[in-house]
């Protein structure tokens, strides 16, 4: 049996690891006969290398990551290569801008009491961001997708770690799109130190901020989809 190794970034904030454990539990609940293990790239235990070396069969490392940035392209492959069992380990794609995840984000916004028919609302999608402009461009696809099925005035993207695409700039773009009030939709999987910084900004600016995606069942379903995709590709190879 192929093991699904759900691999999260890890954080000094224990809420992040708790969310990863909740996602792993949700994945296990959806597919009880699947061996699901949780691993972390940093800060939290167990590490990816420790989990992989404890296995005696094939595994698919399935990133609990939204963007195909450094950790997915460099960190995970490097750690896989350092394992003695690496010839039986494959890597699945990241979760990406999946429509299911966008629907969860849309739901998080409406949980603030925002009507989908409110034409005055503009939504600022805030992501971590990376130095890779192509990755940021892919993340930027979330905002227009978020508008589907709504009458919101507009949506745009800001990056919490990049001043050239700051939250303040994003709010300005929303005003130019015709939004009379704004809400922040965090494109984050879990609470943590960086989302807290965005929350502090939102509170200072008097802007409502939605909850992260969290351990919603559609997050777990997307994880399973990525696992199945990688497993099927290896069987066909």
XYZ file of N, CA and C in Angstrom, residues 105-234:
390
model
N -12.680 29.739 0.517
C -12.339 31.133 0.805
C -13.565 32.022 0.671
N -14.361 31.782 -0.369
C -15.597 32.551 -0.561
C -16.539 32.348 0.638
N -16.608 31.128 1.107
C -17.449 30.835 2.268
C -16.925 31.547 3.508
N -15.620 31.599 3.658
C -15.043 32.301 4.808
C -15.433 33.783 4.793
N -15.476 34.370 3.603
C -15.889 35.780 3.504
C -17.352 35.934 3.905
N -18.214 35.055 3.423
C -19.632 35.175 3.766
C -19.883 34.888 5.238
N -18.994 34.133 5.882
C -19.131 33.893 7.318
C -18.965 35.175 8.129
N -18.410 36.216 7.509
C -18.312 37.524 8.158
C -19.657 38.258 8.141
N -20.646 37.676 7.472
C -21.935 38.342 7.308
C -22.028 39.127 6.018
N -21.065 38.906 5.113
C -21.051 39.608 3.826
C -21.947 38.860 2.843
N -22.913 39.544 2.286
C -23.790 38.939 1.296
C -23.062 38.813 -0.047
N -23.325 37.724 -0.744
C -22.757 37.554 -2.084
C -23.348 38.551 -3.073
N -24.433 39.193 -2.697
C -25.107 40.141 -3.586
C -24.750 41.590 -3.281
N -23.831 41.800 -2.338
C -23.480 43.163 -1.914
C -22.510 43.787 -2.917
N -23.010 44.703 -3.710
C -22.212 45.322 -4.764
C -21.219 46.349 -4.245
N -21.270 46.646 -2.968
C -20.346 47.639 -2.411
C -19.030 47.028 -1.950
N -18.967 45.700 -1.904
C -17.840 45.008 -1.270
C -16.718 44.728 -2.266
N -15.506 44.993 -1.815
C -14.309 44.567 -2.522
C -13.527 43.640 -1.622
N -12.954 42.586 -2.186
C -12.252 41.579 -1.392
C -10.763 41.625 -1.703
N -9.978 41.792 -0.653
C -8.522 41.784 -0.778
C -8.017 40.407 -0.372
N -7.579 39.630 -1.349
C -7.009 38.319 -1.090
C -5.552 38.508 -0.698
N -5.190 38.081 0.509
C -3.830 38.269 1.005
C -3.140 36.913 1.106
N -2.039 36.775 0.380
C -1.237 35.558 0.399
C 0.145 35.865 0.956
N 0.933 34.819 1.179
C 2.286 35.026 1.707
C 3.143 35.741 0.676
N 3.175 35.230 -0.541
C 4.024 35.789 -1.581
C 5.398 35.154 -1.593
N 6.079 35.263 -2.715
C 7.399 34.685 -2.899
C 8.198 35.576 -3.836
N 9.496 35.335 -3.919
C 10.334 36.103 -4.845
C 10.141 35.668 -6.293
N 9.464 34.542 -6.503
C 9.194 34.034 -7.838
C 7.936 34.695 -8.389
N 8.114 35.564 -9.362
C 6.983 36.335 -9.885
C 5.963 35.444 -10.592
N 6.416 34.350 -11.191
C 5.484 33.449 -11.858
C 4.562 32.774 -10.853
N 5.106 32.419 -9.692
C 4.292 31.814 -8.635
C 3.283 32.832 -8.122
N 3.727 34.067 -7.921
C 2.805 35.111 -7.472
C 1.691 35.343 -8.496
N 2.044 35.248 -9.770
C 1.027 35.436 -10.811
C -0.027 34.334 -10.740
N 0.392 33.117 -10.459
C -0.577 32.030 -10.316
C -1.480 32.280 -9.109
N -0.899 32.724 -8.008
C -1.705 33.033 -6.834
C -2.703 34.147 -7.144
N -2.301 35.053 -7.999
C -3.187 36.143 -8.383
C -4.453 35.699 -9.095
N -4.498 34.439 -9.537
C -5.699 33.932 -10.188
C -6.840 33.694 -9.199
N -6.504 33.636 -7.909
C -7.537 33.353 -6.906
C -8.574 34.471 -6.865
N -8.114 35.716 -6.903
C -9.030 36.851 -6.726
C -10.151 36.876 -7.755
N -9.867 36.804 -9.069
C -10.991 36.808 -10.023
C -11.885 35.580 -9.891
N -11.302 34.426 -9.538
C -12.130 33.241 -9.329
C -13.096 33.438 -8.170
N -12.648 34.193 -7.162
C -13.453 34.400 -5.966
C -14.755 35.130 -6.270
N -14.771 35.908 -7.332
C -15.948 36.716 -7.661
C -17.076 35.899 -8.283
N -16.788 34.679 -8.705
C -17.812 33.867 -9.375
C -19.027 33.670 -8.477
N -20.212 33.919 -9.020
C -21.441 33.739 -8.269
C -21.743 34.844 -7.280
N -21.012 35.956 -7.360
C -21.248 37.083 -6.458
C -21.504 38.345 -7.276
N -21.938 39.384 -6.568
C -22.089 40.712 -7.172
C -21.066 41.681 -6.589
N -20.012 41.159 -5.976
C -19.016 42.016 -5.346
C -18.370 42.939 -6.374
N -17.965 44.112 -5.917
C -17.434 45.131 -6.819
C -16.110 44.725 -7.443
N -15.330 43.954 -6.723
C -14.030 43.562 -7.255
C -13.249 42.742 -6.255
N -12.125 42.230 -6.721
C -11.205 41.475 -5.862
C -9.806 41.624 -6.434
N -8.837 41.687 -5.564
C -7.456 41.801 -5.995
C -6.562 41.126 -4.962
N -5.289 41.000 -5.293
C -4.364 40.234 -4.459
C -3.271 41.118 -3.898
N -2.930 40.867 -2.644
C -1.769 41.495 -2.010
C -0.927 40.395 -1.379
N 0.350 40.695 -1.173
C 1.273 39.723 -0.598
C 1.849 40.266 0.698
N 1.675 39.498 1.749
C 2.045 39.971 3.079
C 3.548 40.163 3.247
N 4.339 39.477 2.444
C 5.796 39.554 2.611
C 6.477 40.358 1.511
N 5.717 41.072 0.681
C 6.311 41.811 -0.426
C 5.763 43.235 -0.473
N 6.581 44.224 -0.114
C 6.102 45.612 -0.043
C 5.659 46.167 -1.386
N 6.172 45.617 -2.509
C 5.778 46.157 -3.808
C 4.359 45.756 -4.188
N 3.780 44.845 -3.434
C 2.382 44.430 -3.682
C 1.677 44.420 -2.331
N 1.761 45.538 -1.645
C 1.351 45.621 -0.251
C -0.161 45.628 -0.082
N -0.591 45.463 1.166
C -2.010 45.515 1.474
C -2.587 46.890 1.167
N -1.823 47.927 1.475
C -2.296 49.285 1.203
C -2.504 49.501 -0.295
N -1.581 48.997 -1.104
C -1.741 49.109 -2.564
C -2.983 48.349 -3.027
N -3.194 47.183 -2.431
C -4.362 46.387 -2.795
C -5.658 47.088 -2.481
N -5.720 47.750 -1.339
C -6.926 48.488 -0.982
C -7.180 49.631 -1.959
N -6.100 50.248 -2.418
C -6.245 51.296 -3.421
C -6.816 50.756 -4.722
N -6.372 49.573 -5.119
C -6.906 48.964 -6.338
C -8.394 48.647 -6.185
N -8.791 48.197 -5.003
C -10.210 47.909 -4.777
C -11.059 49.173 -4.902
N -10.567 50.267 -4.362
C -11.316 51.526 -4.475
C -11.474 51.919 -5.944
N -10.414 51.705 -6.726
C -10.490 52.046 -8.146
C -11.429 51.106 -8.897
N -11.657 49.920 -8.358
C -12.610 48.986 -8.952
C -14.058 49.324 -8.573
N -14.217 50.308 -7.676
C -15.562 50.739 -7.306
C -16.039 50.237 -5.957
N -15.175 49.564 -5.210
C -15.569 49.069 -3.893
C -15.677 50.228 -2.905
N -16.770 50.223 -2.153
C -16.952 51.249 -1.135
C -16.530 50.757 0.252
N -16.422 49.453 0.405
C -15.866 48.900 1.636
C -15.136 47.613 1.291
N -14.185 47.251 2.151
C -13.304 46.128 1.852
C -13.360 45.079 2.959
N -13.100 43.856 2.561
C -12.859 42.773 3.519
C -11.582 42.069 3.076
N -10.898 41.471 4.037
C -9.664 40.738 3.740
C -9.942 39.249 3.790
N -9.542 38.554 2.724
C -9.686 37.099 2.639
C -8.287 36.490 2.639
N -7.848 35.888 3.740
C -6.482 35.371 3.813
C -6.326 34.050 3.060
N -5.451 34.040 2.074
C -5.140 32.821 1.323
C -4.065 32.063 2.091
N -4.449 31.635 3.283
C -3.588 30.876 4.189
C -4.339 29.618 4.608
N -3.606 28.558 4.837
C -4.239 27.330 5.290
C -4.556 27.350 6.774
N -3.757 28.077 7.559
C -3.887 27.977 9.011
C -3.544 29.302 9.677
N -3.970 29.479 10.917
C -3.496 30.624 11.690
C -1.986 30.516 11.895
N -1.364 31.637 12.200
C 0.079 31.627 12.428
C 0.602 33.040 12.594
N 1.910 33.162 12.630
C 2.532 34.451 12.904
C 2.265 35.460 11.784
N 2.398 35.043 10.537
C 2.157 35.975 9.437
C 0.680 36.340 9.303
N -0.237 35.377 9.384
C -1.654 35.774 9.408
C -1.985 36.724 10.558
N -1.320 36.560 11.692
C -1.545 37.483 12.811
C -1.127 38.901 12.445
N -0.051 39.030 11.675
C 0.386 40.357 11.229
C -0.653 40.976 10.306
N -1.227 40.152 9.436
C -2.286 40.651 8.550
C -3.512 41.044 9.374
N -3.835 40.240 10.386
C -4.965 40.553 11.263
C -4.752 41.870 11.991
N -3.525 42.104 12.457
C -3.222 43.360 13.143
C -3.407 44.547 12.202
N -2.976 44.390 10.968
C -3.168 45.453 9.971
C -4.661 45.696 9.750
N -5.420 44.622 9.626
C -6.859 44.739 9.380
C -7.546 45.468 10.530
N -7.188 45.097 11.751
C -7.803 45.736 12.913
C -7.456 47.212 12.970
N -6.196 47.539 12.669
C -5.776 48.945 12.685
C -6.517 49.749 11.627
N -6.770 49.117 10.458
C -7.454 49.808 9.365
C -8.972 49.721 9.478
N -9.469 48.954 10.448
C -10.908 48.812 10.612
C -11.551 47.994 9.513
N -10.827 46.982 9.037
C -11.318 46.151 7.937
C -11.584 44.743 8.464
N -12.760 44.170 8.214
C -13.018 42.797 8.651
C -12.091 41.822 7.924
N -11.671 40.782 8.639
C -10.815 39.760 8.037
C -11.416 38.391 8.283
N -11.507 37.606 7.237
C -12.063 36.259 7.327
C -11.056 35.301 7.953
N -11.512 34.103 8.243
C -10.653 33.062 8.785
C -9.868 32.386 7.655
N -8.718 31.768 7.972
C -7.996 30.986 6.960
C -8.831 29.804 6.481
N -8.330 29.111 5.475
C -9.043 27.961 4.919
C -9.257 26.879 5.963
N -8.263 26.640 6.815
C -8.412 25.701 7.917
C -8.458 24.256 7.444
N -9.123 23.422 8.235
C -9.193 21.981 7.950
C -10.537 21.612 7.329
N -11.044 22.473 6.485
C -12.318 22.215 5.811
C -12.227 20.918 5.030
N -13.350 20.226 4.881
C -13.360 18.941 4.175
C -12.912 19.085 2.724
N -13.115 20.254 2.112
C -12.670 20.441 0.741
C -11.153 20.590 0.642
N -10.518 21.033 1.714
C -9.050 21.015 1.759
C -8.571 19.572 1.752
N -9.178 18.740 2.586
C -8.817 17.324 2.635
C -9.086 16.642 1.297
N -10.196 16.983 0.654
C -10.527 16.390 -0.644
C -9.491 16.777 -1.700
N -8.997 17.995 -1.638
C -7.975 18.442 -2.585
C -6.661 17.710 -2.337
N -6.320 17.490 -1.068
C -5.130 16.700 -0.733
C -5.229 15.308 -1.357
N -6.359 14.644 -1.190
C -6.547 13.306 -1.745
C -6.470 13.320 -3.264
N -6.982 14.353 -3.885
C -6.915 14.470 -5.334
C -5.467 14.553 -5.807
N -4.648 15.334 -5.106
C -3.235 15.457 -5.486
C -2.508 14.124 -5.281
N -2.814 13.435 -4.191
C -2.228 12.116 -3.931
C -2.610 11.142 -5.042
N -3.877 11.085 -5.378
C -4.348 10.161 -6.408
C -3.699 10.469 -7.757
N -3.545 11.741 -8.047
C -2.926 12.157 -9.307
C -1.505 11.638 -9.396
N -0.721 11.831 -8.331
C 0.671 11.383 -8.341
C 0.762 9.872 -8.381
N -0.089 9.195 -7.626
C -0.059 7.731 -7.610
C -0.415 7.154 -8.965
N -1.410 7.734 -9.629
C -1.830 7.256 -10.950
C -0.732 7.475 -11.988
N -0.052 8.601 -11.912
C 1.014 8.883 -12.865
C 2.161 7.893 -12.710
N 2.453 7.498 -11.486
C 3.535 6.528 -11.266
C 3.145 5.142 -11.753
